[in-house]
PDB file of C-alpha atoms in Angstrom:
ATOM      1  CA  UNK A   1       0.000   0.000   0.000  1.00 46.00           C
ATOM      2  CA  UNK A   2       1.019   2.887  -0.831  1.00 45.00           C
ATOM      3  CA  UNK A   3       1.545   5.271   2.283  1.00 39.00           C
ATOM      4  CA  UNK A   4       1.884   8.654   1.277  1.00 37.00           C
ATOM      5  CA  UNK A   5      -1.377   8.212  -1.079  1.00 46.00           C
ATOM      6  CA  UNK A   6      -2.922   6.423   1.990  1.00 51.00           C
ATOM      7  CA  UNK A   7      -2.522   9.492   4.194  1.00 42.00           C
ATOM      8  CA  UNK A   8      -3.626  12.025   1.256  1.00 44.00           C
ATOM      9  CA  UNK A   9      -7.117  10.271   1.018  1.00 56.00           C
ATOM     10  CA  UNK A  10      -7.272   9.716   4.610  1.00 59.00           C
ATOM     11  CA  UNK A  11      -6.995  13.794   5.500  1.00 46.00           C
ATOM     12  CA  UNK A  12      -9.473  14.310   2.369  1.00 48.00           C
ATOM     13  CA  UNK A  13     -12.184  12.144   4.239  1.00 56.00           C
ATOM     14  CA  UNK A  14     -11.176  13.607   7.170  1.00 55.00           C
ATOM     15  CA  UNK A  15     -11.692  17.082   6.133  1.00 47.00           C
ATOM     16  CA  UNK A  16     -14.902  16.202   4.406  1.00 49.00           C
ATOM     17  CA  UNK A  17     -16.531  14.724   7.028  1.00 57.00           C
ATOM     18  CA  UNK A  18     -15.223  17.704   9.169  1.00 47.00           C
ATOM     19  CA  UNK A  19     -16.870  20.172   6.969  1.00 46.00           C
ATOM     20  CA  UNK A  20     -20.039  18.302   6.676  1.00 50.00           C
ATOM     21  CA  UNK A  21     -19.723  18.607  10.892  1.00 48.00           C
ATOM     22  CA  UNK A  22     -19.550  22.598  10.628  1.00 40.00           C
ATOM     23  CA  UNK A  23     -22.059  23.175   7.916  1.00 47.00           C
ATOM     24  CA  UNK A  24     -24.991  20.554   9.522  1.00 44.00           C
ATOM     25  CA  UNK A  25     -24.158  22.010  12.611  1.00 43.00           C
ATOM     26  CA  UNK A  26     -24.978  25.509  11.558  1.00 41.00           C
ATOM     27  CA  UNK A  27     -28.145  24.661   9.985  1.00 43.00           C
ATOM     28  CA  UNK A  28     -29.259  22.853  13.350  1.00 42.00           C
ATOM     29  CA  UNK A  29     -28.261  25.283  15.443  1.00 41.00           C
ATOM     30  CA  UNK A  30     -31.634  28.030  14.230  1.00 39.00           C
ATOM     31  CA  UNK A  31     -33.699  24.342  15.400  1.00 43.00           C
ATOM     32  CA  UNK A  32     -35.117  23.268  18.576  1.00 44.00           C
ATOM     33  CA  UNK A  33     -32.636  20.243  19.894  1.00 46.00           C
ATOM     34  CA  UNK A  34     -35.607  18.206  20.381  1.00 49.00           C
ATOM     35  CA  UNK A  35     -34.579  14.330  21.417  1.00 44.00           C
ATOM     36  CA  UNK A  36     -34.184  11.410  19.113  1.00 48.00           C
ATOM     37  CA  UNK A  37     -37.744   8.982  18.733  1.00 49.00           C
ATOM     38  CA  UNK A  38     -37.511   6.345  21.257  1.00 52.00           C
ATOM     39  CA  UNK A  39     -37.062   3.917  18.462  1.00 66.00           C
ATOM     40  CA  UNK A  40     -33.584   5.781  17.405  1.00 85.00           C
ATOM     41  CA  UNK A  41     -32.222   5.861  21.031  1.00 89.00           C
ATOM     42  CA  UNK A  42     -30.459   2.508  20.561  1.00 88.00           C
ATOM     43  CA  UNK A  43     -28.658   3.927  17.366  1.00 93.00           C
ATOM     44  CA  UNK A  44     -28.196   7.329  19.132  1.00 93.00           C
ATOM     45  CA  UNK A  45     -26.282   5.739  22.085  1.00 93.00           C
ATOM     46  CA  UNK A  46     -23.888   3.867  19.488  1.00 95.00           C
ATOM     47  CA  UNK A  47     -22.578   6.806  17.877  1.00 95.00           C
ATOM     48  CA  UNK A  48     -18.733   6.774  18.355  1.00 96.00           C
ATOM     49  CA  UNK A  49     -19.543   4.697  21.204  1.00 96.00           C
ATOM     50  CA  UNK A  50     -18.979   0.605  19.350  1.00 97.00           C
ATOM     51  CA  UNK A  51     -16.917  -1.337  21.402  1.00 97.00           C
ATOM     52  CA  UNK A  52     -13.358  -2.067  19.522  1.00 98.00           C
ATOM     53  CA  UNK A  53     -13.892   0.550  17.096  1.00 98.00           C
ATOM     54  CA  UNK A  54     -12.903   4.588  17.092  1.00 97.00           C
ATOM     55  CA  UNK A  55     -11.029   4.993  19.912  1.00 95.00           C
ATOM     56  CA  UNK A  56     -13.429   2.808  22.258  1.00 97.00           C
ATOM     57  CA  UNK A  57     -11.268   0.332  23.774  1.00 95.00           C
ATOM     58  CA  UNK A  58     -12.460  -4.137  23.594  1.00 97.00           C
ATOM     59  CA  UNK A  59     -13.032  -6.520  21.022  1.00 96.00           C
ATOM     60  CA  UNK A  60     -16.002  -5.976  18.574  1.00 98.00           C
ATOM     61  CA  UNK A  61     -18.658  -7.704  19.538  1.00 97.00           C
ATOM     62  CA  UNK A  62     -21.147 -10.071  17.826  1.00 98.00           C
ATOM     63  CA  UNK A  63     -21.802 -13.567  16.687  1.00 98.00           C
ATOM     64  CA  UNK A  64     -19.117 -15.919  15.953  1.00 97.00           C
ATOM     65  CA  UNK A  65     -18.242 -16.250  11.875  1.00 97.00           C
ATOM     66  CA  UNK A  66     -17.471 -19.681  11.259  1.00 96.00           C
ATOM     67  CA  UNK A  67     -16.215 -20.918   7.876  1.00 97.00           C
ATOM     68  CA  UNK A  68     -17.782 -23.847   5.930  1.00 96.00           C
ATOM     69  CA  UNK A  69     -16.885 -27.671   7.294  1.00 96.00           C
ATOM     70  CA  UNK A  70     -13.510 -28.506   4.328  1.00 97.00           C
ATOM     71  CA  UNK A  71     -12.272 -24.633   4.597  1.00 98.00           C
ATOM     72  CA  UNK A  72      -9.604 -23.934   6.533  1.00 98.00           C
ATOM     73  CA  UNK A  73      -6.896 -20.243   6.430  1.00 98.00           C
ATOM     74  CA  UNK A  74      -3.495 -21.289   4.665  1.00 96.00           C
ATOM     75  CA  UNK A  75      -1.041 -19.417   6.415  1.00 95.00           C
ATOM     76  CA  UNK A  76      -1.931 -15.896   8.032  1.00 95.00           C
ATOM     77  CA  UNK A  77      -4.204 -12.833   7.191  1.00 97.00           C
ATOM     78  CA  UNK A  78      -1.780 -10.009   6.571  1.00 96.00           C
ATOM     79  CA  UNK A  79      -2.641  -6.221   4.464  1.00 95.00           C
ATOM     80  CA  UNK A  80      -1.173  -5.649   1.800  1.00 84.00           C
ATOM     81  CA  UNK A  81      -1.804  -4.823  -1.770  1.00 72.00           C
ATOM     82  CA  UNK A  82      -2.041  -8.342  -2.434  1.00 82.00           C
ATOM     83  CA  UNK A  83      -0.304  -8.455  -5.917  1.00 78.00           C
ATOM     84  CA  UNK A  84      -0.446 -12.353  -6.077  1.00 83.00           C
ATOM     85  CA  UNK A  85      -3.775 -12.402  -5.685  1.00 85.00           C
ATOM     86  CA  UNK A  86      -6.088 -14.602  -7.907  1.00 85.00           C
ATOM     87  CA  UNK A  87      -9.299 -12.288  -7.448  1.00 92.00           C
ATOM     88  CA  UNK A  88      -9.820  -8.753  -5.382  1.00 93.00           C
ATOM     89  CA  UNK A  89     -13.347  -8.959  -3.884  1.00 96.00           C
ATOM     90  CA  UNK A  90     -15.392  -6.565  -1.511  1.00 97.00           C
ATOM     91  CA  UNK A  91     -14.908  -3.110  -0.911  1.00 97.00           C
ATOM     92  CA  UNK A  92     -13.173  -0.640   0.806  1.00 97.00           C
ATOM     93  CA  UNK A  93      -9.248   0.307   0.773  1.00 92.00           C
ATOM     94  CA  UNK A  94      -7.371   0.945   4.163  1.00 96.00           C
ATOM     95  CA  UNK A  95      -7.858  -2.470   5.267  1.00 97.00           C
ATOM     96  CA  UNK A  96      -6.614  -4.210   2.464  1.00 96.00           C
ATOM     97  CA  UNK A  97      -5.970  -8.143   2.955  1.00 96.00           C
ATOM     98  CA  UNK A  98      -4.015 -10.981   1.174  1.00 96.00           C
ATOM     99  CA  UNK A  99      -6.346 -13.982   2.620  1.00 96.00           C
ATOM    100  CA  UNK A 100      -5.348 -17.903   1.329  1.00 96.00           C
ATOM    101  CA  UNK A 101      -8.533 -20.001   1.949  1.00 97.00           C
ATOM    102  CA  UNK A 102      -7.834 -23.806   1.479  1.00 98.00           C
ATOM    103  CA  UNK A 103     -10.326 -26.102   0.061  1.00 98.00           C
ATOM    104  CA  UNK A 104      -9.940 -30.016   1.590  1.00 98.00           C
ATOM    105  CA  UNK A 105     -13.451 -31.279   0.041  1.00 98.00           C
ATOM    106  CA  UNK A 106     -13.474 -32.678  -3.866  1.00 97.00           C
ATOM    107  CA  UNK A 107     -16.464 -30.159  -4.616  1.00 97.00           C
ATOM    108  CA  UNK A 108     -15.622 -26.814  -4.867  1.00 98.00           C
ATOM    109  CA  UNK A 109     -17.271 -24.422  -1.845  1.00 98.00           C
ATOM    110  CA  UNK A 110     -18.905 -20.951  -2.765  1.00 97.00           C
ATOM    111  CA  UNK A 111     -17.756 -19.035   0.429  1.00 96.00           C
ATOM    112  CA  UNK A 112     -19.986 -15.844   1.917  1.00 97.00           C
ATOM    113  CA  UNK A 113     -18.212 -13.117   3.896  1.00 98.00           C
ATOM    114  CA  UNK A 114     -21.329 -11.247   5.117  1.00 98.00           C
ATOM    115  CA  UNK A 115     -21.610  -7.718   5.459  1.00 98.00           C
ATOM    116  CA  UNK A 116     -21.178  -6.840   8.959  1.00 98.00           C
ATOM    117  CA  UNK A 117     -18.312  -9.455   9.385  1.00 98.00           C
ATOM    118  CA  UNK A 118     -15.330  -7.918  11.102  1.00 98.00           C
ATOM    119  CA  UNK A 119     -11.814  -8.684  10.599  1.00 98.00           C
ATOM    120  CA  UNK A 120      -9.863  -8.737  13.796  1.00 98.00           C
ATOM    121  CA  UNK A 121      -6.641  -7.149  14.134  1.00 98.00           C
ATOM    122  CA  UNK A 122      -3.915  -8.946  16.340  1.00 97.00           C
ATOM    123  CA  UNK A 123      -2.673  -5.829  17.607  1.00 96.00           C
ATOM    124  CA  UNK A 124      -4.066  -2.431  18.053  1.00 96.00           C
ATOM    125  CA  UNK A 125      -1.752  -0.666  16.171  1.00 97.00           C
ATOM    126  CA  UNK A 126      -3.483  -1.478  13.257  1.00 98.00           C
ATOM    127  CA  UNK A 127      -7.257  -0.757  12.474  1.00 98.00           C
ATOM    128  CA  UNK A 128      -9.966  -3.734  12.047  1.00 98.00           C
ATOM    129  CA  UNK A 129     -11.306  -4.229   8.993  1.00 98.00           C
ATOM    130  CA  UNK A 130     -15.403  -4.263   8.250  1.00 98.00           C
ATOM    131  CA  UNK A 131     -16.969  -6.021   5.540  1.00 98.00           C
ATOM    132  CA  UNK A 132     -20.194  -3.335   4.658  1.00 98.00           C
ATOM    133  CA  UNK A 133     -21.198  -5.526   1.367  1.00 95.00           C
ATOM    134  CA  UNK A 134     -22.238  -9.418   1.309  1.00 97.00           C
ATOM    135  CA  UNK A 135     -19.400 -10.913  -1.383  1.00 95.00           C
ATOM    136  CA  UNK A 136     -18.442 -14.332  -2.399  1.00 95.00           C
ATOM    137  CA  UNK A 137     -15.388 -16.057  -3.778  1.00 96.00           C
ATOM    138  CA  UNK A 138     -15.622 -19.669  -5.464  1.00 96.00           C
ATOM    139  CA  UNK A 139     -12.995 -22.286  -4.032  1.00 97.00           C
ATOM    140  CA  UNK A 140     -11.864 -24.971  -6.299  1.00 97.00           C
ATOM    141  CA  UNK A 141     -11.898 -28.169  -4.758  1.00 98.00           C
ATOM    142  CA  UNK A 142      -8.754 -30.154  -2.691  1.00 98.00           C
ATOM    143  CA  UNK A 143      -6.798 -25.761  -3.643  1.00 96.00           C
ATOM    144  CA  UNK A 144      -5.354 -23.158  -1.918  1.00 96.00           C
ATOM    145  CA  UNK A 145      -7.192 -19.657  -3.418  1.00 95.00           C
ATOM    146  CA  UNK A 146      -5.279 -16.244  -2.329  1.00 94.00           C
ATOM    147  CA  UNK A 147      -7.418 -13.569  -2.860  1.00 95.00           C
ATOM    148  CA  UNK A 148      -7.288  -9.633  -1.841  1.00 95.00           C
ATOM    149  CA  UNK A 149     -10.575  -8.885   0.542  1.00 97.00           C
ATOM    150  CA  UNK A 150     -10.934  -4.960   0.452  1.00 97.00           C
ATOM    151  CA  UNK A 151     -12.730  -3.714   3.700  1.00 98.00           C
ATOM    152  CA  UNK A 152     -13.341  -0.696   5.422  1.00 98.00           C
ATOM    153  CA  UNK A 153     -11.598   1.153   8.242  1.00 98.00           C
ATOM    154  CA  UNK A 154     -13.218   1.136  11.645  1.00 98.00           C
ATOM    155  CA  UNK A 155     -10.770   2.747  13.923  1.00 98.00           C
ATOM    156  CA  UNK A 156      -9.449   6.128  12.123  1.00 96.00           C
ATOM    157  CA  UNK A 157      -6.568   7.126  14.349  1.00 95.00           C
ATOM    158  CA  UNK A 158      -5.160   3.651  13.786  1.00 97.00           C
ATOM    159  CA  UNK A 159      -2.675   2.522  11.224  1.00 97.00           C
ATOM    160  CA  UNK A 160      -3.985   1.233   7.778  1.00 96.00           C
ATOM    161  CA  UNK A 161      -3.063  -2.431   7.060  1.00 96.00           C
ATOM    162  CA  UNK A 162       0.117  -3.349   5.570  1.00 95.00           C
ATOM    163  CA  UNK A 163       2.543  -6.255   5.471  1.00 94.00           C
ATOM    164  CA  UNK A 164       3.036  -6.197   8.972  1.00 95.00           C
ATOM    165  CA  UNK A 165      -0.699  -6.678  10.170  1.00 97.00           C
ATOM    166  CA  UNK A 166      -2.425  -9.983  11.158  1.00 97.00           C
ATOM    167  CA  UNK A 167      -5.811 -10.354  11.295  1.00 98.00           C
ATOM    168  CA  UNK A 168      -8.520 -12.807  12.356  1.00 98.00           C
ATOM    169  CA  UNK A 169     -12.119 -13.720  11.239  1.00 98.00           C
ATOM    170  CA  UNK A 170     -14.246 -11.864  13.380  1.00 98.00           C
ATOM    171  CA  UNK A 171     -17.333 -11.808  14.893  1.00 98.00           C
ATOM    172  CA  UNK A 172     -20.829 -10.736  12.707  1.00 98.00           C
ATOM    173  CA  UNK A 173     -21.574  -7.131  14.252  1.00 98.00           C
ATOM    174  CA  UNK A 174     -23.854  -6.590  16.544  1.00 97.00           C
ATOM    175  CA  UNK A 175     -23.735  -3.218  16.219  1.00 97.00           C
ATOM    176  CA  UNK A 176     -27.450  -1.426  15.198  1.00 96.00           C
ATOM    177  CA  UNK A 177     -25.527   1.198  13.273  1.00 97.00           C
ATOM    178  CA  UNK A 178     -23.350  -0.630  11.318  1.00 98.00           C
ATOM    179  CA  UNK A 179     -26.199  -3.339  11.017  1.00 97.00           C
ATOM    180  CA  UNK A 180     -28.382  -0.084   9.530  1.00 97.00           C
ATOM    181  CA  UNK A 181     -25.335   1.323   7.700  1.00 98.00           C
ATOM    182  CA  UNK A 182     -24.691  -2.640   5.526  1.00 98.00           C
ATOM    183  CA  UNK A 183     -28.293  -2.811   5.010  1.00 98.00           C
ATOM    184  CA  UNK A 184     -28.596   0.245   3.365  1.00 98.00           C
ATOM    185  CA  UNK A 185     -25.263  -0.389   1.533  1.00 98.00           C
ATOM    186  CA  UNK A 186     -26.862  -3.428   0.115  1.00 97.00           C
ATOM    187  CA  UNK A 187     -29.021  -1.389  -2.408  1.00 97.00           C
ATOM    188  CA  UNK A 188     -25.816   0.459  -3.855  1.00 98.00           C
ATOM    189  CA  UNK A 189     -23.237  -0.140  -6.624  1.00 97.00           C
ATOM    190  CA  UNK A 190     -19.846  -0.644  -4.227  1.00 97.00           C
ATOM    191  CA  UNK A 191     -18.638  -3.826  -5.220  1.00 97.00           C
ATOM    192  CA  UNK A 192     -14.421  -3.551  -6.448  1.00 96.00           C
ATOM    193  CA  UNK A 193     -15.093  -6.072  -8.854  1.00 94.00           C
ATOM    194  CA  UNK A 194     -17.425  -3.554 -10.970  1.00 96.00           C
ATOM    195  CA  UNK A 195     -14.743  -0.889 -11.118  1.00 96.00           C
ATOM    196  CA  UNK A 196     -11.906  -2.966 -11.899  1.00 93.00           C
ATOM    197  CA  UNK A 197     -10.222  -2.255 -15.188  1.00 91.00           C
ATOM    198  CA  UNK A 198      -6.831  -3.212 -16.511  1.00 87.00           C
ATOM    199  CA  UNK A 199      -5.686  -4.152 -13.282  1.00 84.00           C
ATOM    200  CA  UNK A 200      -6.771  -1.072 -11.256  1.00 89.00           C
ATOM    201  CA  UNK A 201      -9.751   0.819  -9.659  1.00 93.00           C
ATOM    202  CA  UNK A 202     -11.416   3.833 -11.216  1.00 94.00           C
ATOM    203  CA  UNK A 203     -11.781   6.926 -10.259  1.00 95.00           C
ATOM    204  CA  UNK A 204     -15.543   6.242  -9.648  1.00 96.00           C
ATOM    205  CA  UNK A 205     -14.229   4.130  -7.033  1.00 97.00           C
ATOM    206  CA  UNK A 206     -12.328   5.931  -5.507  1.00 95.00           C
ATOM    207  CA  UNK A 207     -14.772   8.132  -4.903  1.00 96.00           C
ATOM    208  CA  UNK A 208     -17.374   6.243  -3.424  1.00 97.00           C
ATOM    209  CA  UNK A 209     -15.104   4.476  -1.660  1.00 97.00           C
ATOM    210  CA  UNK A 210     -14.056   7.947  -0.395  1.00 97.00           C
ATOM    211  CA  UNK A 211     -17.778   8.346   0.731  1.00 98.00           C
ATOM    212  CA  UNK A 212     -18.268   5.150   2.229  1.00 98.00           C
ATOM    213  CA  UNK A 213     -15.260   5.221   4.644  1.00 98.00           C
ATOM    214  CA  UNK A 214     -16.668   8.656   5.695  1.00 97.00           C
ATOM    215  CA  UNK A 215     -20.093   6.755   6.515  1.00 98.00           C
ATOM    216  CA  UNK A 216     -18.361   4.373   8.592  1.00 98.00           C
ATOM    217  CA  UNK A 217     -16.024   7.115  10.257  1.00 98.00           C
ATOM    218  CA  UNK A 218     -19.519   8.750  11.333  1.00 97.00           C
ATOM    219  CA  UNK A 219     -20.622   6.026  13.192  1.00 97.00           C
ATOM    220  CA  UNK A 220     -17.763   4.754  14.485  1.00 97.00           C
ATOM    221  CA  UNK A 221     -15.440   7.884  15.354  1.00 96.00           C
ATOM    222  CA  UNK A 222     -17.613  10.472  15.441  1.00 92.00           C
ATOM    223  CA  UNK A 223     -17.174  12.856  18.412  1.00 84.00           C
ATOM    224  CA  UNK A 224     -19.281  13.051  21.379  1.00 79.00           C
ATOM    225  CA  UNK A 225     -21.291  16.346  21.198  1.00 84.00           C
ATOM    226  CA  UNK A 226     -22.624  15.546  17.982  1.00 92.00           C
ATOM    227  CA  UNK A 227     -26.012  15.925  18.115  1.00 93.00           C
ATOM    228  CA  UNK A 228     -28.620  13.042  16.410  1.00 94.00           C
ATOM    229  CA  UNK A 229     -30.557  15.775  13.962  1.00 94.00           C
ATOM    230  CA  UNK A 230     -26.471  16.274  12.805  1.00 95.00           C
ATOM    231  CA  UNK A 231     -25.775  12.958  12.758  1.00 96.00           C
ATOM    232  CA  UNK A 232     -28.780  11.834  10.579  1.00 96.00           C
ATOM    233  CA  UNK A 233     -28.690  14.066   7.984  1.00 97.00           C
ATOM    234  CA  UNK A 234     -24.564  13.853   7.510  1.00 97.00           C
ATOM    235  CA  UNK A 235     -25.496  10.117   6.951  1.00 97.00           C
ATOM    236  CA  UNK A 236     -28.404  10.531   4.451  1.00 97.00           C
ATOM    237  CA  UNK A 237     -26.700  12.833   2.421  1.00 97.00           C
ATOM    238  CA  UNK A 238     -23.695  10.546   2.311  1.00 98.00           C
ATOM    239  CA  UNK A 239     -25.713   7.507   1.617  1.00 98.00           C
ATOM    240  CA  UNK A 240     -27.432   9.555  -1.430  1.00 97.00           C
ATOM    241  CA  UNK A 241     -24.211  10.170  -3.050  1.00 97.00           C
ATOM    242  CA  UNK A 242     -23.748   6.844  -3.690  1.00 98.00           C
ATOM    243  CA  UNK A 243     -24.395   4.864  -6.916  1.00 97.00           C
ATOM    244  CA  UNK A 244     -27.679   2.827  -6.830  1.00 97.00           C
ATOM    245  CA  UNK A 245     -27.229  -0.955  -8.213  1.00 95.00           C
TER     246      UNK A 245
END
């Protein structure tokens, strides 16, 4: 990965979502700070408040992801650009893995890495990885297959992935915001497989990629006295600039 362009996009987003802060916040402030609907309290109370992610300290939380009976990890989870690589699926860029899944049935296995899966880092030095689209990769039978998993940052203070990272499979979230936030992402274009050409991303996805990392930022490192009126519409207008499938 490619460090100095890592920390260029990284301030952009930054800076974006710290404008989007300022300007929301001025339009709220001529409105009554009425509380959040009873039924939003349990997403209000999450914002930059999910265990093992922004600067909140733990282990995410959630249910267990267990891979299919046959399907085992060759070898480690590291990030990196991944330039071996048979096939770069998912979405997202700072957490960028090199994952070797190895097949021991004589049928090959379709394997599902669900949105809402986490991927664990060893350390926290580096930042965990989320999965915010449902994507699947094909395993030919009684083979190793090394493919590149692109996922999202959830701690923003915290190193990207590189060579030096390990990770682990995860838990499934059980965060309500990120729960809300892959649902919604299901209806939009974000897959890296559709904006793959000649080896590379385009700018396209760059872009939303851009956007999407700001999404999760929101929720997960947003800062305390941000307000849920704020919050809300930062997120919808976000969510809006992003490709429909």
């Amino acid at each position: 990965m490619n460090y100095v362009m890592m920390k260029i996009r990284q301030c952009h987003i930054i800076s974006v979502l710290a404008m989007l802060v300022i300007g929301f916040a001025a339009m709220s402030c001529s409105k009554d700070n009425d509380p959040a609907p009873e039924n939003d309290e349990a997403l209000k109370a999450e914002m930059g408040n999910v265990v093992g992610f922004g600067a909140v300290s733990g282990t995410p939380q959630g249910t267990p992801f267990r891979l299919p009976d046959g399907v085992v990890v060759d070898g480690t989870i590291t990030g990196d650009d991944c330039a071996d690589a048979v096939k770069h699926i998912g979405s997202g860029y700072y957490v960028t893995l090199c994952v070797a899944l190895r097949n021991d049935k004589d049928q090959a296995i379709t394997i599902t890495l669900p949105g809402g899966l986490i991927i664990v880092s060893e350390t926290t030095e580096y930042q965990h990885g989320v999965v915010l689209e449902t994507t699947t990769i094909v395993l030919p039978p009684k083979t190793t297959t090394r493919f590149a998993l692109h996922t999202y940052c959830g701690n923003a203070n915290r190193d990207a992935a590189d060579s030096e990272a390990v990770y682990t499979f995860g838990p499934l979230t059980n965060s309500k915001l990120l729960e809300r936030l892959v649902n919604d992402l299901s209806r939009k274009k974000i897959e890296i497989s559709d904006y793959w050409v000649d080896g590379t991303t385009t700018q396209a996805y760059d872009e939303l990629e851009d956007t999407i990392q700001t999404l999760l930022w929101l929720i997960t490192d947003t800062e305390e006295s941000m307000d849920w009126e704020t919050f809300e519409n930062m997120y919808n207008q976000l969510l809006n600039d992003l490709p429909n499938k």
